[in-house]
Amino acid sequence: MNIMSNDMGGSGAKRGRAGEKNTLGPNSEIGRKLKQYYDGLVAEEIPDRFTELLKKLEKTEAGGKEG
Amino acid sequence: MAVSAGFRNDLLAAIPSLRAFAVSLSQNADKADDLVQETLVKAWDKHESFQMGTNLKAWLFTILRNEFYSQMRKRGREVQDSDGIMTARLAVHPSQHGVLDLEDFRAALEKLPDDQREAVILIGASGFSYEEAAEICGCAVGTIKSRVSRARSRLQEMLKVSGEEDFGPDAIAAQVMGSNAA
């Protein structure tokens, strides 16, 4: 039995998240601003260069290895 | 081995978060997009080393972060040119009614040391656990905790936020009075 090794993403992660609420959660002004700042960035539209890049990478792969 | 369509779609879905993290780290939109591009290319090349079922976002953030610091080392530390302007602005108006202006917040965030800024972003905004953040940054969980705590204190200090009850009725009252006056 290994109780120790398999804790990732389980109760350990939850505990971490509950702990962080005390310092940077929605009850903290800094926490709220941080979220507002970051969410604003996440909400930005993805520039075309990235969808094009992924298309290009796919094409390169389909065409086999390049010399 | 071919890159699966699922992996490709997952990469695509991760782009907004990657950009947000890149901007937070580099404080520069152009540099951030270059970082994201580099990250996507590296992730594509190294896709075989990604273990399915593990956290792709954390894996990508790790690549992006490594790329950021290796570029920094190559270039040497560059002066953030907006710093002076932001500092002046910040000095003129600290939050008066406890309602922080987003620009002031951004300026304060920019002034944090890189390691504190990334810690506070990973924990407070990107939704990672302390354990995940420690893995991304290649350091101990305790180190992340102390960086977050120092970052928070410094932000509070710079922005003059002392307690958690800063939203007084003053801001609203001022607005109402403002609109009724004249």
PDB file of C-alpha atoms in Angstrom:
ATOM      1  CA  MET A   1       0.000   0.000   0.000  1.00  0.00           C
ATOM      2  CA  ASN A   2       1.314   3.364  -0.792  1.00  0.00           C
ATOM      3  CA  ILE A   3      -0.558   6.150   0.834  1.00  0.00           C
ATOM      4  CA  MET A   4       2.287   8.585   0.304  1.00  0.00           C
ATOM      5  CA  SER A   5       2.978   8.478  -3.389  1.00  0.00           C
ATOM      6  CA  ASN A   6      -0.450   8.906  -4.896  1.00  0.00           C
ATOM      7  CA  ASP A   7      -1.664  12.096  -3.349  1.00  0.00           C
ATOM      8  CA  MET A   8      -1.200  14.402  -6.316  1.00  0.00           C
ATOM      9  CA  GLY A   9      -4.339  16.057  -7.527  1.00  0.00           C
ATOM     10  CA  GLY A  10      -6.299  14.417  -4.750  1.00  0.00           C
ATOM     11  CA  SER A  11      -6.923  15.713  -1.302  1.00  0.00           C
ATOM     12  CA  GLY A  12      -3.483  17.311  -1.254  1.00  0.00           C
ATOM     13  CA  ALA A  13      -4.331  19.646  -4.103  1.00  0.00           C
ATOM     14  CA  LYS A  14      -7.655  20.510  -2.549  1.00  0.00           C
ATOM     15  CA  ARG A  15      -6.012  21.427   0.679  1.00  0.00           C
ATOM     16  CA  GLY A  16      -3.603  23.661  -1.177  1.00  0.00           C
ATOM     17  CA  ARG A  17      -6.464  25.411  -2.866  1.00  0.00           C
ATOM     18  CA  ALA A  18      -8.384  25.950   0.341  1.00  0.00           C
ATOM     19  CA  GLY A  19      -5.270  27.377   1.934  1.00  0.00           C
ATOM     20  CA  GLU A  20      -4.686  29.831  -0.844  1.00  0.00           C
ATOM     21  CA  LYS A  21      -8.177  31.249  -0.466  1.00  0.00           C
ATOM     22  CA  ASN A  22      -7.128  32.802   2.789  1.00  0.00           C
ATOM     23  CA  THR A  23      -4.422  34.871   1.196  1.00  0.00           C
ATOM     24  CA  LEU A  24      -5.422  35.514  -2.399  1.00  0.00           C
ATOM     25  CA  GLY A  25      -9.032  34.479  -2.625  1.00  0.00           C
ATOM     26  CA  PRO A  26     -12.115  36.530  -3.455  1.00  0.00           C
ATOM     27  CA  ASN A  27     -12.148  38.046   0.018  1.00  0.00           C
ATOM     28  CA  SER A  28      -8.865  39.753  -0.589  1.00  0.00           C
ATOM     29  CA  GLU A  29      -8.651  42.962  -2.588  1.00  0.00           C
ATOM     30  CA  ILE A  30      -5.262  41.919  -3.963  1.00  0.00           C
ATOM     31  CA  GLY A  31      -6.683  38.521  -4.906  1.00  0.00           C
ATOM     32  CA  ARG A  32      -9.616  40.085  -6.718  1.00  0.00           C
ATOM     33  CA  LYS A  33      -7.412  42.497  -8.661  1.00  0.00           C
ATOM     34  CA  LEU A  34      -5.011  39.752  -9.564  1.00  0.00           C
ATOM     35  CA  LYS A  35      -7.863  37.714 -11.001  1.00  0.00           C
ATOM     36  CA  GLN A  36      -9.276  40.726 -12.834  1.00  0.00           C
ATOM     37  CA  TYR A  37      -5.880  41.510 -14.349  1.00  0.00           C
ATOM     38  CA  TYR A  38      -5.276  37.933 -15.436  1.00  0.00           C
ATOM     39  CA  ASP A  39      -8.791  37.219 -16.685  1.00  0.00           C
ATOM     40  CA  GLY A  40      -8.581  40.317 -18.846  1.00  0.00           C
ATOM     41  CA  LEU A  41      -5.486  38.862 -20.492  1.00  0.00           C
ATOM     42  CA  VAL A  42      -7.042  35.411 -20.930  1.00  0.00           C
ATOM     43  CA  ALA A  43     -10.111  36.964 -22.559  1.00  0.00           C
ATOM     44  CA  GLU A  44      -8.081  38.556 -25.334  1.00  0.00           C
ATOM     45  CA  GLU A  45      -8.634  37.147 -28.783  1.00  0.00           C
ATOM     46  CA  ILE A  46      -6.008  34.693 -29.992  1.00  0.00           C
ATOM     47  CA  PRO A  47      -3.892  36.288 -32.722  1.00  0.00           C
ATOM     48  CA  ASP A  48      -4.053  34.516 -36.092  1.00  0.00           C
ATOM     49  CA  ARG A  49      -0.334  33.814 -35.976  1.00  0.00           C
ATOM     50  CA  PHE A  50      -0.922  30.995 -33.491  1.00  0.00           C
ATOM     51  CA  THR A  51      -3.646  29.163 -35.373  1.00  0.00           C
ATOM     52  CA  GLU A  52      -1.505  29.550 -38.493  1.00  0.00           C
ATOM     53  CA  LEU A  53       1.531  28.260 -36.647  1.00  0.00           C
ATOM     54  CA  LEU A  54      -0.300  25.113 -35.575  1.00  0.00           C
ATOM     55  CA  LYS A  55      -1.513  24.573 -39.135  1.00  0.00           C
ATOM     56  CA  LYS A  56       2.021  24.981 -40.394  1.00  0.00           C
ATOM     57  CA  LEU A  57       3.385  22.515 -37.837  1.00  0.00           C
ATOM     58  CA  GLU A  58       0.770  19.988 -38.879  1.00  0.00           C
ATOM     59  CA  LYS A  59       1.585  20.442 -42.537  1.00  0.00           C
ATOM     60  CA  THR A  60       5.299  20.057 -41.935  1.00  0.00           C
ATOM     61  CA  GLU A  61       4.639  16.857 -40.094  1.00  0.00           C
ATOM     62  CA  ALA A  62       2.333  15.487 -42.790  1.00  0.00           C
ATOM     63  CA  GLY A  63       4.982  16.241 -45.394  1.00  0.00           C
ATOM     64  CA  GLY A  64       7.531  14.139 -43.538  1.00  0.00           C
ATOM     65  CA  LYS A  65      10.804  15.256 -42.099  1.00  0.00           C
ATOM     66  CA  GLU A  66      12.447  18.266 -43.608  1.00  0.00           C
ATOM     67  CA  GLY A  67      16.071  18.271 -44.568  1.00  0.00           C
TER      68      GLY A  67
ATOM     69  CA  MET B   1       5.298   9.522 -33.817  1.00  0.00           C
ATOM     70  CA  ALA B   2       2.586  11.783 -35.170  1.00  0.00           C
ATOM     71  CA  VAL B   3       1.067  14.512 -33.090  1.00  0.00           C
ATOM     72  CA  SER B   4      -2.537  13.587 -32.399  1.00  0.00           C
ATOM     73  CA  ALA B   5      -5.412  15.890 -33.234  1.00  0.00           C
ATOM     74  CA  GLY B   6      -6.341  15.831 -29.565  1.00  0.00           C
ATOM     75  CA  PHE B   7      -2.945  17.158 -28.581  1.00  0.00           C
ATOM     76  CA  ARG B   8      -3.190  19.860 -31.210  1.00  0.00           C
ATOM     77  CA  ASN B   9      -6.613  20.922 -29.947  1.00  0.00           C
ATOM     78  CA  ASP B  10      -5.365  20.948 -26.386  1.00  0.00           C
ATOM     79  CA  LEU B  11      -2.507  23.215 -27.431  1.00  0.00           C
ATOM     80  CA  LEU B  12      -4.934  25.536 -29.130  1.00  0.00           C
ATOM     81  CA  ALA B  13      -7.141  25.633 -26.050  1.00  0.00           C
ATOM     82  CA  ALA B  14      -4.169  26.479 -23.840  1.00  0.00           C
ATOM     83  CA  ILE B  15      -3.104  29.529 -25.853  1.00  0.00           C
ATOM     84  CA  PRO B  16      -5.146  32.136 -23.917  1.00  0.00           C
ATOM     85  CA  SER B  17      -3.681  30.981 -20.591  1.00  0.00           C
ATOM     86  CA  LEU B  18      -0.197  30.795 -22.049  1.00  0.00           C
ATOM     87  CA  ARG B  19      -0.479  34.343 -23.345  1.00  0.00           C
ATOM     88  CA  ALA B  20      -1.739  35.610 -19.997  1.00  0.00           C
ATOM     89  CA  PHE B  21       1.160  33.947 -18.204  1.00  0.00           C
ATOM     90  CA  ALA B  22       3.644  35.214 -20.792  1.00  0.00           C
ATOM     91  CA  VAL B  23       2.420  38.791 -20.462  1.00  0.00           C
ATOM     92  CA  SER B  24       2.548  38.513 -16.683  1.00  0.00           C
ATOM     93  CA  LEU B  25       6.133  37.322 -16.848  1.00  0.00           C
ATOM     94  CA  SER B  26       7.525  39.578 -19.545  1.00  0.00           C
ATOM     95  CA  GLN B  27       5.284  42.622 -19.056  1.00  0.00           C
ATOM     96  CA  ASN B  28       5.399  43.137 -22.778  1.00  0.00           C
ATOM     97  CA  ALA B  29       2.796  41.987 -25.314  1.00  0.00           C
ATOM     98  CA  ASP B  30       5.194  41.445 -28.233  1.00  0.00           C
ATOM     99  CA  LYS B  31       7.706  39.537 -26.190  1.00  0.00           C
ATOM    100  CA  ALA B  32       4.866  37.541 -24.689  1.00  0.00           C
ATOM    101  CA  ASP B  33       3.619  36.413 -28.081  1.00  0.00           C
ATOM    102  CA  ASP B  34       7.136  35.412 -29.103  1.00  0.00           C
ATOM    103  CA  LEU B  35       7.342  33.351 -25.927  1.00  0.00           C
ATOM    104  CA  VAL B  36       4.035  31.663 -26.687  1.00  0.00           C
ATOM    105  CA  GLN B  37       5.150  30.890 -30.235  1.00  0.00           C
ATOM    106  CA  GLU B  38       8.402  29.383 -28.994  1.00  0.00           C
ATOM    107  CA  THR B  39       6.478  27.369 -26.414  1.00  0.00           C
ATOM    108  CA  LEU B  40       4.096  25.933 -29.006  1.00  0.00           C
ATOM    109  CA  VAL B  41       6.956  24.910 -31.302  1.00  0.00           C
ATOM    110  CA  LYS B  42       8.854  23.289 -28.430  1.00  0.00           C
ATOM    111  CA  ALA B  43       5.738  21.524 -27.161  1.00  0.00           C
ATOM    112  CA  TRP B  44       5.094  20.185 -30.648  1.00  0.00           C
ATOM    113  CA  ASP B  45       8.633  18.892 -30.991  1.00  0.00           C
ATOM    114  CA  LYS B  46       8.648  17.368 -27.532  1.00  0.00           C
ATOM    115  CA  HIS B  47       5.088  16.043 -27.544  1.00  0.00           C
ATOM    116  CA  GLU B  48       6.331  12.498 -27.023  1.00  0.00           C
ATOM    117  CA  SER B  49       7.773  13.457 -23.673  1.00  0.00           C
ATOM    118  CA  PHE B  50       4.373  14.640 -22.480  1.00  0.00           C
ATOM    119  CA  GLN B  51       2.607  11.967 -20.481  1.00  0.00           C
ATOM    120  CA  MET B  52      -1.044  11.718 -21.429  1.00  0.00           C
ATOM    121  CA  GLY B  53      -3.335  12.184 -18.491  1.00  0.00           C
ATOM    122  CA  THR B  54      -0.982  14.520 -16.669  1.00  0.00           C
ATOM    123  CA  ASN B  55      -1.494  18.253 -16.520  1.00  0.00           C
ATOM    124  CA  LEU B  56      -0.841  19.673 -19.984  1.00  0.00           C
ATOM    125  CA  LYS B  57      -1.260  23.260 -18.822  1.00  0.00           C
ATOM    126  CA  ALA B  58       1.404  22.813 -16.152  1.00  0.00           C
ATOM    127  CA  TRP B  59       3.716  21.168 -18.694  1.00  0.00           C
ATOM    128  CA  LEU B  60       3.251  24.059 -21.134  1.00  0.00           C
ATOM    129  CA  PHE B  61       3.711  26.669 -18.416  1.00  0.00           C
ATOM    130  CA  THR B  62       6.979  24.982 -17.471  1.00  0.00           C
ATOM    131  CA  ILE B  63       8.226  25.164 -21.069  1.00  0.00           C
ATOM    132  CA  LEU B  64       7.196  28.809 -21.359  1.00  0.00           C
ATOM    133  CA  ARG B  65       8.807  29.728 -18.079  1.00  0.00           C
ATOM    134  CA  ASN B  66      12.080  28.016 -18.998  1.00  0.00           C
ATOM    135  CA  GLU B  67      12.051  29.808 -22.320  1.00  0.00           C
ATOM    136  CA  PHE B  68      11.479  33.148 -20.607  1.00  0.00           C
ATOM    137  CA  TYR B  69      14.398  32.736 -18.222  1.00  0.00           C
ATOM    138  CA  SER B  70      16.749  31.420 -20.886  1.00  0.00           C
ATOM    139  CA  GLN B  71      15.944  34.421 -23.087  1.00  0.00           C
ATOM    140  CA  MET B  72      16.528  36.715 -20.135  1.00  0.00           C
ATOM    141  CA  ARG B  73      19.907  35.155 -19.535  1.00  0.00           C
ATOM    142  CA  LYS B  74      20.830  35.514 -23.196  1.00  0.00           C
ATOM    143  CA  ARG B  75      19.843  39.146 -23.440  1.00  0.00           C
ATOM    144  CA  GLY B  76      20.865  40.202 -20.018  1.00  0.00           C
ATOM    145  CA  ARG B  77      18.318  41.947 -17.914  1.00  0.00           C
ATOM    146  CA  GLU B  78      16.573  44.616 -19.926  1.00  0.00           C
ATOM    147  CA  VAL B  79      15.261  47.784 -18.447  1.00  0.00           C
ATOM    148  CA  GLN B  80      11.493  47.848 -18.446  1.00  0.00           C
ATOM    149  CA  ASP B  81      10.945  51.180 -20.106  1.00  0.00           C
ATOM    150  CA  SER B  82       7.477  51.796 -18.752  1.00  0.00           C
ATOM    151  CA  ASP B  83       8.703  51.500 -15.206  1.00  0.00           C
ATOM    152  CA  GLY B  84       9.525  55.152 -14.655  1.00  0.00           C
ATOM    153  CA  ILE B  85       6.225  56.354 -16.014  1.00  0.00           C
ATOM    154  CA  MET B  86       4.248  53.889 -13.968  1.00  0.00           C
ATOM    155  CA  THR B  87       6.108  54.738 -10.795  1.00  0.00           C
ATOM    156  CA  ALA B  88       5.344  58.406 -11.233  1.00  0.00           C
ATOM    157  CA  ARG B  89       1.704  57.651 -11.881  1.00  0.00           C
ATOM    158  CA  LEU B  90       1.509  55.404  -8.881  1.00  0.00           C
ATOM    159  CA  ALA B  91       2.955  58.074  -6.647  1.00  0.00           C
ATOM    160  CA  VAL B  92       0.318  60.552  -7.751  1.00  0.00           C
ATOM    161  CA  HIS B  93      -2.698  58.522  -6.881  1.00  0.00           C
ATOM    162  CA  PRO B  94      -2.694  55.669  -4.486  1.00  0.00           C
ATOM    163  CA  SER B  95      -6.130  54.108  -4.121  1.00  0.00           C
ATOM    164  CA  GLN B  96      -8.255  56.732  -2.450  1.00  0.00           C
ATOM    165  CA  HIS B  97     -11.348  54.790  -1.576  1.00  0.00           C
ATOM    166  CA  GLY B  98      -9.866  51.339  -1.465  1.00  0.00           C
ATOM    167  CA  VAL B  99     -11.056  50.709  -5.020  1.00  0.00           C
ATOM    168  CA  LEU B 100      -7.924  49.901  -6.899  1.00  0.00           C
ATOM    169  CA  ASP B 101      -7.433  51.087 -10.388  1.00  0.00           C
ATOM    170  CA  LEU B 102      -6.397  48.214 -12.659  1.00  0.00           C
ATOM    171  CA  GLU B 103      -3.576  50.277 -14.155  1.00  0.00           C
ATOM    172  CA  ASP B 104      -2.161  50.950 -10.713  1.00  0.00           C
ATOM    173  CA  PHE B 105      -2.384  47.287  -9.937  1.00  0.00           C
ATOM    174  CA  ARG B 106      -0.575  46.390 -13.135  1.00  0.00           C
ATOM    175  CA  ALA B 107       2.151  48.904 -12.348  1.00  0.00           C
ATOM    176  CA  ALA B 108       2.611  47.487  -8.875  1.00  0.00           C
ATOM    177  CA  LEU B 109       2.705  43.940 -10.193  1.00  0.00           C
ATOM    178  CA  GLU B 110       5.375  44.952 -12.668  1.00  0.00           C
ATOM    179  CA  LYS B 111       7.578  46.192  -9.859  1.00  0.00           C
ATOM    180  CA  LEU B 112       7.653  42.871  -8.073  1.00  0.00           C
ATOM    181  CA  PRO B 113      10.738  40.698  -8.497  1.00  0.00           C
ATOM    182  CA  ASP B 114      10.163  38.105 -11.251  1.00  0.00           C
ATOM    183  CA  ASP B 115      10.052  35.152  -8.872  1.00  0.00           C
ATOM    184  CA  GLN B 116       7.423  36.776  -6.656  1.00  0.00           C
ATOM    185  CA  ARG B 117       5.335  37.905  -9.603  1.00  0.00           C
ATOM    186  CA  GLU B 118       5.241  34.476 -11.188  1.00  0.00           C
ATOM    187  CA  ALA B 119       4.367  32.838  -7.866  1.00  0.00           C
ATOM    188  CA  VAL B 120       1.489  35.173  -7.184  1.00  0.00           C
ATOM    189  CA  ILE B 121       0.175  34.745 -10.738  1.00  0.00           C
ATOM    190  CA  LEU B 122       0.386  30.955 -10.691  1.00  0.00           C
ATOM    191  CA  ILE B 123      -1.351  30.671  -7.326  1.00  0.00           C
ATOM    192  CA  GLY B 124      -3.691  33.633  -7.326  1.00  0.00           C
ATOM    193  CA  ALA B 125      -4.745  33.755 -10.965  1.00  0.00           C
ATOM    194  CA  SER B 126      -3.815  30.691 -13.035  1.00  0.00           C
ATOM    195  CA  GLY B 127      -5.479  28.287 -10.637  1.00  0.00           C
ATOM    196  CA  PHE B 128      -2.496  26.080  -9.841  1.00  0.00           C
ATOM    197  CA  SER B 129      -2.007  24.462  -6.470  1.00  0.00           C
ATOM    198  CA  TYR B 130       1.132  25.240  -4.474  1.00  0.00           C
ATOM    199  CA  GLU B 131       2.423  21.800  -5.410  1.00  0.00           C
ATOM    200  CA  GLU B 132       1.910  22.417  -9.122  1.00  0.00           C
ATOM    201  CA  ALA B 133       3.443  25.881  -8.953  1.00  0.00           C
ATOM    202  CA  ALA B 134       6.478  24.449  -7.187  1.00  0.00           C
ATOM    203  CA  GLU B 135       6.864  21.898  -9.951  1.00  0.00           C
ATOM    204  CA  ILE B 136       6.558  24.536 -12.673  1.00  0.00           C
ATOM    205  CA  CYS B 137       9.155  26.742 -11.001  1.00  0.00           C
ATOM    206  CA  GLY B 138      11.423  23.864 -10.015  1.00  0.00           C
ATOM    207  CA  CYS B 139      11.506  24.793  -6.346  1.00  0.00           C
ATOM    208  CA  ALA B 140      10.102  23.699  -2.999  1.00  0.00           C
ATOM    209  CA  VAL B 141       6.468  24.224  -2.031  1.00  0.00           C
ATOM    210  CA  GLY B 142       7.616  26.285   0.939  1.00  0.00           C
ATOM    211  CA  THR B 143       9.526  28.596  -1.394  1.00  0.00           C
ATOM    212  CA  ILE B 144       6.375  29.254  -3.422  1.00  0.00           C
ATOM    213  CA  LYS B 145       4.428  29.929  -0.243  1.00  0.00           C
ATOM    214  CA  SER B 146       6.935  32.452   1.003  1.00  0.00           C
ATOM    215  CA  ARG B 147       7.137  34.161  -2.409  1.00  0.00           C
ATOM    216  CA  VAL B 148       3.366  34.474  -2.545  1.00  0.00           C
ATOM    217  CA  SER B 149       3.261  35.882   0.926  1.00  0.00           C
ATOM    218  CA  ARG B 150       6.022  38.404   0.234  1.00  0.00           C
ATOM    219  CA  ALA B 151       4.409  39.388  -3.050  1.00  0.00           C
ATOM    220  CA  ARG B 152       1.107  39.953  -1.336  1.00  0.00           C
ATOM    221  CA  SER B 153       2.640  42.129   1.364  1.00  0.00           C
ATOM    222  CA  ARG B 154       4.516  44.182  -1.180  1.00  0.00           C
ATOM    223  CA  LEU B 155       1.444  44.682  -3.326  1.00  0.00           C
ATOM    224  CA  GLN B 156      -0.572  45.738  -0.309  1.00  0.00           C
ATOM    225  CA  GLU B 157       2.156  48.131   0.658  1.00  0.00           C
ATOM    226  CA  MET B 158       2.522  49.659  -2.805  1.00  0.00           C
ATOM    227  CA  LEU B 159      -1.222  49.948  -3.277  1.00  0.00           C
ATOM    228  CA  LYS B 160      -1.919  51.035   0.268  1.00  0.00           C
ATOM    229  CA  VAL B 161      -4.405  48.261   0.857  1.00  0.00           C
ATOM    230  CA  SER B 162      -4.242  47.411   4.510  1.00  0.00           C
ATOM    231  CA  GLY B 163      -7.181  45.259   5.521  1.00  0.00           C
ATOM    232  CA  GLU B 164      -9.753  43.306   3.628  1.00  0.00           C
ATOM    233  CA  GLU B 165     -12.563  45.733   4.315  1.00  0.00           C
ATOM    234  CA  ASP B 166     -11.441  48.427   1.968  1.00  0.00           C
ATOM    235  CA  PHE B 167     -14.628  48.726   0.028  1.00  0.00           C
ATOM    236  CA  GLY B 168     -16.312  51.456   2.010  1.00  0.00           C
ATOM    237  CA  PRO B 169     -19.468  53.271   0.977  1.00  0.00           C
ATOM    238  CA  ASP B 170     -17.338  56.323   0.197  1.00  0.00           C
ATOM    239  CA  ALA B 171     -16.728  55.505  -3.433  1.00  0.00           C
ATOM    240  CA  ILE B 172     -20.411  55.034  -4.166  1.00  0.00           C
ATOM    241  CA  ALA B 173     -21.386  58.055  -2.082  1.00  0.00           C
ATOM    242  CA  ALA B 174     -18.900  60.204  -3.964  1.00  0.00           C
ATOM    243  CA  GLN B 175     -20.355  59.084  -7.273  1.00  0.00           C
ATOM    244  CA  VAL B 176     -23.921  59.780  -6.248  1.00  0.00           C
ATOM    245  CA  MET B 177     -23.020  63.150  -4.855  1.00  0.00           C
ATOM    246  CA  GLY B 178     -21.005  63.897  -7.941  1.00  0.00           C
ATOM    247  CA  SER B 179     -23.927  63.224 -10.259  1.00  0.00           C
ATOM    248  CA  ASN B 180     -26.359  65.217  -8.170  1.00  0.00           C
ATOM    249  CA  ALA B 181     -24.134  68.206  -7.785  1.00  0.00           C
ATOM    250  CA  ALA B 182     -24.189  71.053 -10.312  1.00  0.00           C
TER     251      ALA B 182
END
